[in-house]
């Protein structure tokens, strides 16, 4: 009997959805997950551990992480009642699908962050994707048409975009958000906004059906703690909060992220280095005879190679792990490369420029 046969009670939509496409591979230079190459500063780690140790681990954590939400609210200058926290923004994406996607539509530009469509597929939302333009800008006319005829549902805009690293004109983003009207829950995923210097909070604040999705996983360098959040109107947060499982952010994460928010100076330094390094690597890679490197406003960038499989393996023989994106629509031959430490970036450049034939 196959697994398929035994899983007859599993809903069809879950069975036919592929697992999250990620295979962990060990490599000395890990540039495959857009992580911060630097760990949380050791002195802050110590403070976080002390803070966590002071709290009672036998007790359930603060139900709605009130202290943490207040700190985030103060940091972001946002009403804490409109702040929602979950273990990673991936969880908010699932909640948003439950909130406004099930039996309705999830609209995004393609390719996009895989989680949007995986959740839509499993939860029975109709997934509608409009291909990005060839230069990776948003397909404004096509999205505007979909907004007019495919609602209600959830509309995702990722700024800067992933996996392209492209940042769109603010005027285009604003027109699309306005075109969505009341029919849509409009999500601006700003996971990488620190690297682009963009910030759509004012657009989000202007209407009660809009959210900004943010995370501690990238610029803050805390991917291992799992904390994502969204900024929105308190009325929308009230509905979304009903869908959050109780006590969803654990005591250790709450304590550590509070400490991070009390000492945020390290973030700007690291973002500045990542931006410098990104621009340096992209400029140097422009000399590659067969690869095309795309501009980026994030801590990663895309390169188009003649053969992604060959290029990926060749980098791996140099101990460098990147992410294949070549099966995504419009990204034939593409690899996604994270920005590492200066030494890691030097190693990547040396390896990449030595892979001449591929
Ligand atoms: C990394 C990333 C996130 C953050 O996910 P977490 O669950 O918070 O780690 C969100 N959106 C995009 C587009 C990302 O690349």
Short mmCIF file of C-alpha atoms and ligand atoms in Angstrom, two decimals:
data_model
loop_
_atom_site.label_atom_id
_atom_site.label_comp_id
_atom_site.label_asym_id
_atom_site.label_seq_id
_atom_site.Cartn_x
_atom_site.Cartn_y
_atom_site.Cartn_z
CA UNK A 1 0.00 0.00 0.00
CA UNK A 2 1.38 3.39 -0.92
CA UNK A 3 1.41 6.44 1.34
CA UNK A 4 -1.12 7.90 -1.03
CA UNK A 5 -3.61 5.12 -0.20
CA UNK A 6 -3.19 5.53 3.55
CA UNK A 7 -3.69 9.28 3.31
CA UNK A 8 -7.24 9.07 2.06
CA UNK A 9 -8.52 11.26 4.87
CA UNK A 10 -6.03 13.97 3.95
CA UNK A 11 -7.78 16.64 1.93
CA UNK A 12 -7.16 16.54 -1.78
CA UNK A 13 -5.85 20.13 -1.75
CA UNK A 14 -3.13 19.22 0.78
CA UNK A 15 -2.19 16.00 -1.03
CA UNK A 16 -1.66 17.69 -4.34
CA UNK A 17 0.33 20.63 -2.91
CA UNK A 18 4.09 20.08 -3.05
CA UNK A 19 6.12 20.41 0.17
CA UNK A 20 8.00 23.69 0.69
CA UNK A 21 10.79 23.39 -1.87
CA UNK A 22 13.84 23.40 0.32
CA UNK A 23 16.55 20.78 0.88
CA UNK A 24 19.09 21.60 3.58
CA UNK A 25 22.64 21.12 2.28
CA UNK A 26 25.82 21.66 4.30
CA UNK A 27 28.33 24.02 2.75
CA UNK A 28 31.00 26.26 4.31
CA UNK A 29 29.61 29.36 2.58
CA UNK A 30 25.85 29.51 2.87
CA UNK A 31 24.26 32.09 0.58
CA UNK A 32 21.00 30.26 -0.11
CA UNK A 33 18.46 31.65 2.40
CA UNK A 34 18.97 35.42 2.39
CA UNK A 35 19.97 35.24 6.03
CA UNK A 36 22.08 37.81 7.81
CA UNK A 37 25.66 36.46 7.62
CA UNK A 38 26.28 37.73 11.16
CA UNK A 39 24.83 36.25 14.34
CA UNK A 40 23.06 38.41 16.93
CA UNK A 41 25.84 40.40 18.72
CA UNK A 42 27.27 38.25 21.58
CA UNK A 43 26.66 40.91 24.26
CA UNK A 44 22.99 41.17 23.23
CA UNK A 45 22.71 37.38 23.18
CA UNK A 46 23.90 37.36 26.78
CA UNK A 47 21.33 40.01 27.76
CA UNK A 48 18.61 38.08 25.96
CA UNK A 49 19.50 34.87 27.77
CA UNK A 50 19.50 36.69 31.11
CA UNK A 51 16.12 38.23 30.32
CA UNK A 52 14.72 34.85 29.32
CA UNK A 53 16.15 33.22 32.47
CA UNK A 54 14.35 35.74 34.68
CA UNK A 55 10.98 34.65 33.29
CA UNK A 56 8.98 31.63 34.39
CA UNK A 57 9.28 28.84 31.83
CA UNK A 58 6.58 26.76 33.51
CA UNK A 59 4.01 29.47 32.74
CA UNK A 60 2.42 30.09 29.37
CA UNK A 61 3.80 33.17 27.69
CA UNK A 62 1.96 36.46 27.51
CA UNK A 63 -1.12 35.55 25.41
CA UNK A 64 -0.80 38.27 22.81
CA UNK A 65 2.82 39.23 23.54
CA UNK A 66 1.70 42.65 24.81
CA UNK A 67 5.12 43.91 25.94
CA UNK A 68 6.70 42.87 22.68
CA UNK A 69 3.91 44.46 20.65
CA UNK A 70 4.31 47.66 22.62
CA UNK A 71 8.07 47.67 21.91
CA UNK A 72 7.47 47.05 18.23
CA UNK A 73 4.82 49.78 18.23
CA UNK A 74 7.27 52.23 19.82
CA UNK A 75 10.02 51.27 17.38
CA UNK A 76 7.73 51.54 14.34
CA UNK A 77 5.63 54.43 15.68
CA UNK A 78 2.51 52.33 15.26
CA UNK A 79 -0.46 51.75 17.55
CA UNK A 80 0.37 48.44 19.35
CA UNK A 81 -3.28 47.39 18.90
CA UNK A 82 -2.52 47.28 15.19
CA UNK A 83 0.61 45.14 15.62
CA UNK A 84 0.31 41.38 15.22
CA UNK A 85 3.21 39.05 16.04
CA UNK A 86 3.66 35.44 14.96
CA UNK A 87 6.53 32.91 14.83
CA UNK A 88 7.85 34.19 11.49
CA UNK A 89 5.91 36.16 8.92
CA UNK A 90 5.25 32.86 7.15
CA UNK A 91 2.60 32.27 9.79
CA UNK A 92 0.90 35.61 9.06
CA UNK A 93 0.75 34.61 5.40
CA UNK A 94 -1.19 31.49 6.38
CA UNK A 95 -3.49 33.57 8.62
CA UNK A 96 -4.12 36.06 5.83
CA UNK A 97 -5.13 33.20 3.56
CA UNK A 98 -7.56 32.05 6.25
CA UNK A 99 -8.78 35.62 6.76
CA UNK A 100 -9.54 36.56 3.17
CA UNK A 101 -8.28 33.85 0.80
CA UNK A 102 -10.28 30.68 1.45
CA UNK A 103 -13.01 30.35 -1.16
CA UNK A 104 -11.79 33.65 -2.62
CA UNK A 105 -8.68 34.77 -4.48
CA UNK A 106 -4.99 35.17 -3.69
CA UNK A 107 -3.46 37.54 -6.24
CA UNK A 108 0.24 38.19 -6.75
CA UNK A 109 2.83 38.88 -9.41
CA UNK A 110 4.78 35.79 -10.48
CA UNK A 111 7.34 34.60 -9.65
CA UNK A 112 6.97 35.50 -6.02
CA UNK A 113 7.58 34.25 -2.48
CA UNK A 114 6.47 30.60 -2.75
CA UNK A 115 4.64 30.61 0.57
CA UNK A 116 1.82 32.84 -0.77
CA UNK A 117 0.77 30.27 -3.35
CA UNK A 118 1.50 27.15 -1.28
CA UNK A 119 -0.86 28.35 1.45
CA UNK A 120 -3.46 29.38 -1.12
CA UNK A 121 -3.27 25.96 -2.73
CA UNK A 122 -3.64 24.02 0.54
CA UNK A 123 -6.38 26.17 2.01
CA UNK A 124 -8.57 26.22 -1.06
CA UNK A 125 -8.04 29.76 -2.27
CA UNK A 126 -7.98 30.49 -5.97
CA UNK A 127 -4.45 31.47 -6.85
CA UNK A 128 -4.08 34.10 -9.55
CA UNK A 129 -0.62 35.13 -10.71
CA UNK A 130 0.32 37.76 -13.26
CA UNK A 131 3.81 37.42 -14.73
CA UNK A 132 6.31 40.17 -13.93
CA UNK A 133 7.51 42.20 -16.89
CA UNK A 134 10.80 41.05 -18.46
CA UNK A 135 12.68 43.77 -16.56
CA UNK A 136 11.09 42.48 -13.31
CA UNK A 137 8.86 45.52 -12.88
CA UNK A 138 5.26 44.91 -11.76
CA UNK A 139 2.74 44.19 -14.54
CA UNK A 140 0.60 47.16 -13.59
CA UNK A 141 -2.08 46.90 -16.28
CA UNK A 142 -2.60 43.15 -15.81
CA UNK A 143 -2.77 43.44 -12.02
CA UNK A 144 -5.15 46.38 -12.24
CA UNK A 145 -7.45 44.32 -14.46
CA UNK A 146 -7.34 41.40 -12.01
CA UNK A 147 -8.04 43.69 -9.08
CA UNK A 148 -11.15 44.86 -10.90
CA UNK A 149 -12.52 41.43 -11.83
CA UNK A 150 -11.08 38.76 -9.48
CA UNK A 151 -11.88 39.92 -5.95
CA UNK A 152 -12.50 39.66 -3.13
CA UNK A 153 -9.32 38.20 -1.75
CA UNK A 154 -5.75 38.83 -0.67
CA UNK A 155 -3.44 40.88 -2.87
CA UNK A 156 0.32 40.55 -2.26
CA UNK A 157 2.84 43.16 -3.24
CA UNK A 158 6.42 42.43 -2.22
CA UNK A 159 8.61 45.55 -1.94
CA UNK A 160 11.39 45.10 -2.64
CA UNK A 161 10.35 42.05 -4.60
CA UNK A 162 11.58 38.52 -3.97
CA UNK A 163 13.17 36.59 -5.61
CA UNK A 164 14.17 39.33 -8.07
CA UNK A 165 15.45 41.94 -5.61
CA UNK A 166 13.73 44.60 -7.72
CA UNK A 167 12.14 47.62 -6.09
CA UNK A 168 9.30 49.26 -8.01
CA UNK A 169 8.50 52.93 -8.38
CA UNK A 170 6.51 54.08 -5.36
CA UNK A 171 3.96 55.66 -7.71
CA UNK A 172 3.22 52.24 -9.29
CA UNK A 173 2.84 50.59 -5.89
CA UNK A 174 0.55 53.38 -4.74
CA UNK A 175 -1.64 53.16 -7.85
CA UNK A 176 -2.01 49.39 -7.43
CA UNK A 177 -2.82 49.63 -3.73
CA UNK A 178 -5.45 52.28 -4.49
CA UNK A 179 -6.85 50.21 -7.37
CA UNK A 180 -7.49 47.35 -4.92
CA UNK A 181 -10.19 49.34 -3.14
CA UNK A 182 -12.18 47.68 -0.36
CA UNK A 183 -12.51 44.32 -2.11
CA UNK A 184 -9.04 43.21 -1.18
CA UNK A 185 -6.87 42.70 1.85
CA UNK A 186 -3.72 44.35 0.52
CA UNK A 187 -0.45 43.02 1.87
CA UNK A 188 2.83 44.81 1.29
CA UNK A 189 5.52 42.33 2.22
CA UNK A 190 8.44 44.47 3.35
CA UNK A 191 10.76 41.70 4.53
CA UNK A 192 13.76 43.45 2.93
CA UNK A 193 12.77 47.10 3.26
CA UNK A 194 15.80 48.05 5.36
CA UNK A 195 18.07 47.20 2.41
CA UNK A 196 16.09 49.30 -0.08
CA UNK A 197 15.35 52.18 2.25
CA UNK A 198 11.68 51.98 1.23
CA UNK A 199 8.81 52.10 3.68
CA UNK A 200 5.12 51.85 2.79
CA UNK A 201 3.72 52.47 6.26
CA UNK A 202 1.97 55.71 5.22
CA UNK A 203 0.16 53.94 2.41
CA UNK A 204 -0.83 51.19 4.86
CA UNK A 205 -2.02 53.71 7.43
CA UNK A 206 -4.29 55.40 4.88
CA UNK A 207 -6.86 52.56 4.73
CA UNK A 208 -8.09 49.81 7.06
CA UNK A 209 -7.65 46.92 4.61
CA UNK A 210 -3.88 47.23 4.20
CA UNK A 211 -0.96 45.63 6.04
CA UNK A 212 2.80 45.86 6.05
CA UNK A 213 4.51 42.53 6.70
CA UNK A 214 7.86 42.69 8.46
CA UNK A 215 10.30 40.24 9.99
CA UNK A 216 13.22 39.84 12.37
CA UNK A 217 14.66 37.14 10.10
CA UNK A 218 16.70 39.27 7.71
CA UNK A 219 18.15 42.69 8.66
CA UNK A 220 17.82 41.92 12.38
CA UNK A 221 19.68 38.62 11.96
CA UNK A 222 17.24 36.63 14.11
CA UNK A 223 15.88 34.03 11.70
CA UNK A 224 16.49 31.29 14.27
CA UNK A 225 14.13 32.87 16.81
CA UNK A 226 11.19 33.05 14.39
CA UNK A 227 9.44 36.36 14.76
CA UNK A 228 7.44 38.16 12.14
CA UNK A 229 4.90 40.95 12.51
CA UNK A 230 2.40 43.00 10.64
CA UNK A 231 1.37 46.63 10.98
CA UNK A 232 -2.27 47.42 10.27
CA UNK A 233 -5.43 49.13 11.43
CA UNK A 234 -6.48 47.90 14.92
CA UNK A 235 -9.89 46.83 13.55
CA UNK A 236 -8.27 44.52 11.02
CA UNK A 237 -5.88 43.25 13.71
CA UNK A 238 -8.88 42.27 15.84
CA UNK A 239 -10.08 39.91 13.12
CA UNK A 240 -6.65 38.55 12.31
CA UNK A 241 -5.91 37.95 15.99
CA UNK A 242 -8.88 35.56 16.23
CA UNK A 243 -7.03 33.29 13.82
CA UNK A 244 -3.75 33.26 15.76
CA UNK A 245 -3.25 30.16 17.85
CA UNK A 246 -3.08 31.08 21.54
CA UNK A 247 0.36 31.72 23.09
CA UNK A 248 1.98 31.55 19.66
CA UNK A 249 5.19 33.41 20.47
CA UNK A 250 7.27 31.64 23.09
CA UNK A 251 8.86 33.19 26.19
CA UNK A 252 12.46 32.94 24.90
CA UNK A 253 11.68 34.66 21.60
CA UNK A 254 9.67 37.40 23.29
CA UNK A 255 12.56 38.14 25.69
CA UNK A 256 15.26 38.10 23.00
CA UNK A 257 13.36 40.31 20.54
CA UNK A 258 12.59 42.82 23.31
CA UNK A 259 16.34 43.05 23.92
CA UNK A 260 16.99 43.50 20.19
CA UNK A 261 14.48 46.36 20.06
CA UNK A 262 16.19 48.05 23.01
CA UNK A 263 19.56 47.90 21.16
CA UNK A 264 18.76 48.37 17.47
CA UNK A 265 21.97 50.19 16.48
CA UNK A 266 23.67 47.06 15.13
CA UNK A 267 21.01 46.67 12.43
CA UNK A 268 21.84 49.87 10.54
CA UNK A 269 25.56 49.03 10.53
CA UNK A 270 24.96 45.61 9.09
CA UNK A 271 22.48 46.82 6.52
CA UNK A 272 24.99 49.46 5.39
CA UNK A 273 27.68 46.79 4.98
CA UNK A 274 25.32 44.44 3.14
CA UNK A 275 24.34 47.21 0.72
CA UNK A 276 28.02 48.12 0.08
CA UNK A 277 28.95 44.47 -0.41
CA UNK A 278 25.96 43.79 -2.65
CA UNK A 279 26.87 46.67 -4.94
CA UNK A 280 30.53 45.61 -4.98
CA UNK A 281 29.70 42.00 -5.91
CA UNK A 282 27.16 42.98 -8.56
CA UNK A 283 29.62 45.39 -10.14
CA UNK A 284 32.43 42.83 -10.20
CA UNK A 285 30.15 40.12 -11.55
CA UNK A 286 29.20 42.31 -14.49
CA UNK A 287 32.57 41.26 -15.96
CA UNK A 288 31.47 37.62 -16.16
CA UNK A 289 31.53 36.51 -19.79
CA UNK A 290 28.41 34.35 -19.72
CA UNK A 291 26.37 35.33 -16.64
CA UNK A 292 23.98 38.24 -16.40
CA UNK A 293 23.64 39.82 -12.98
CA UNK A 294 20.52 41.81 -12.14
CA UNK A 295 20.39 44.95 -10.02
CA UNK A 296 19.06 44.48 -6.50
CA UNK A 297 17.74 46.56 -3.62
CA UNK A 298 17.89 43.66 -1.14
CA UNK A 299 20.55 41.49 0.54
CA UNK A 300 20.48 39.01 -2.36
CA UNK A 301 20.57 39.19 -6.16
CA UNK A 302 19.76 37.06 -9.18
CA UNK A 303 22.22 35.87 -11.81
CA UNK A 304 21.16 34.30 -15.07
CA UNK A 305 23.52 31.56 -16.22
CA UNK A 306 23.53 29.45 -19.39
CA UNK A 307 22.82 26.37 -17.28
CA UNK A 308 21.67 26.75 -13.66
CA UNK A 309 22.32 23.12 -12.76
CA UNK A 310 25.93 23.24 -13.98
CA UNK A 311 26.60 26.64 -12.37
CA UNK A 312 24.99 25.60 -9.08
CA UNK A 313 27.11 22.44 -8.87
CA UNK A 314 30.28 24.25 -9.86
CA UNK A 315 29.77 26.78 -7.04
CA UNK A 316 29.10 23.95 -4.62
CA UNK A 317 32.47 22.35 -5.48
CA UNK A 318 33.97 25.64 -4.25
CA UNK A 319 31.99 25.25 -1.01
CA UNK A 320 29.40 27.88 -1.95
CA UNK A 321 25.71 27.18 -1.61
CA UNK A 322 23.23 29.36 -3.50
CA UNK A 323 19.57 28.85 -4.40
CA UNK A 324 18.33 27.60 -7.75
CA UNK A 325 15.42 29.61 -9.10
CA UNK A 326 15.52 28.31 -12.65
CA UNK A 327 12.24 26.42 -12.43
CA UNK A 328 10.30 29.62 -11.69
CA UNK A 329 8.45 31.32 -14.54
CA UNK A 330 10.66 33.80 -16.37
CA UNK A 331 13.77 32.79 -14.42
CA UNK A 332 15.32 30.14 -16.70
CA UNK A 333 19.00 29.70 -15.79
CA UNK A 334 18.69 31.86 -12.67
CA UNK A 335 20.40 31.43 -9.32
CA UNK A 336 19.68 33.54 -6.26
CA UNK A 337 22.75 34.56 -4.29
CA UNK A 338 22.71 36.00 -0.79
CA UNK A 339 25.15 38.72 0.25
CA UNK A 340 27.57 37.27 2.81
CA UNK A 341 30.48 38.66 4.79
CA UNK A 342 33.18 40.44 2.71
CA UNK A 343 35.34 37.28 2.84
CA UNK A 344 32.44 35.09 1.73
CA UNK A 345 31.64 37.48 -1.09
CA UNK A 346 35.28 37.42 -2.22
CA UNK A 347 35.15 33.63 -2.28
CA UNK A 348 31.90 33.71 -4.24
CA UNK A 349 33.33 36.17 -6.78
CA UNK A 350 36.53 34.17 -7.25
CA UNK A 351 34.53 30.99 -7.78
CA UNK A 352 31.95 32.61 -10.05
CA UNK A 353 34.57 34.24 -12.26
CA UNK A 354 36.45 30.93 -12.51
CA UNK A 355 33.34 29.21 -13.88
CA UNK A 356 33.88 30.66 -17.33
CA UNK A 357 32.33 28.06 -19.57
CA UNK A 358 29.08 27.84 -17.64
C1 LIG B 1 12.36 35.86 4.24
C2 LIG B 1 11.05 36.40 3.81
C3 LIG B 1 10.03 36.59 4.73
C4 LIG B 1 10.25 36.33 6.20
O1 LIG B 1 9.81 35.10 6.59
P1 LIG B 1 9.88 34.72 8.14
O2 LIG B 1 8.85 33.65 8.28
O3 LIG B 1 9.54 35.94 8.92
O4 LIG B 1 11.27 34.24 8.40
C5 LIG B 1 8.84 37.13 4.30
N1 LIG B 1 8.65 37.45 3.00
C6 LIG B 1 9.61 37.28 2.08
C7 LIG B 1 9.37 37.68 0.69
C8 LIG B 1 10.84 36.73 2.46
O5 LIG B 1 11.80 36.55 1.55
#
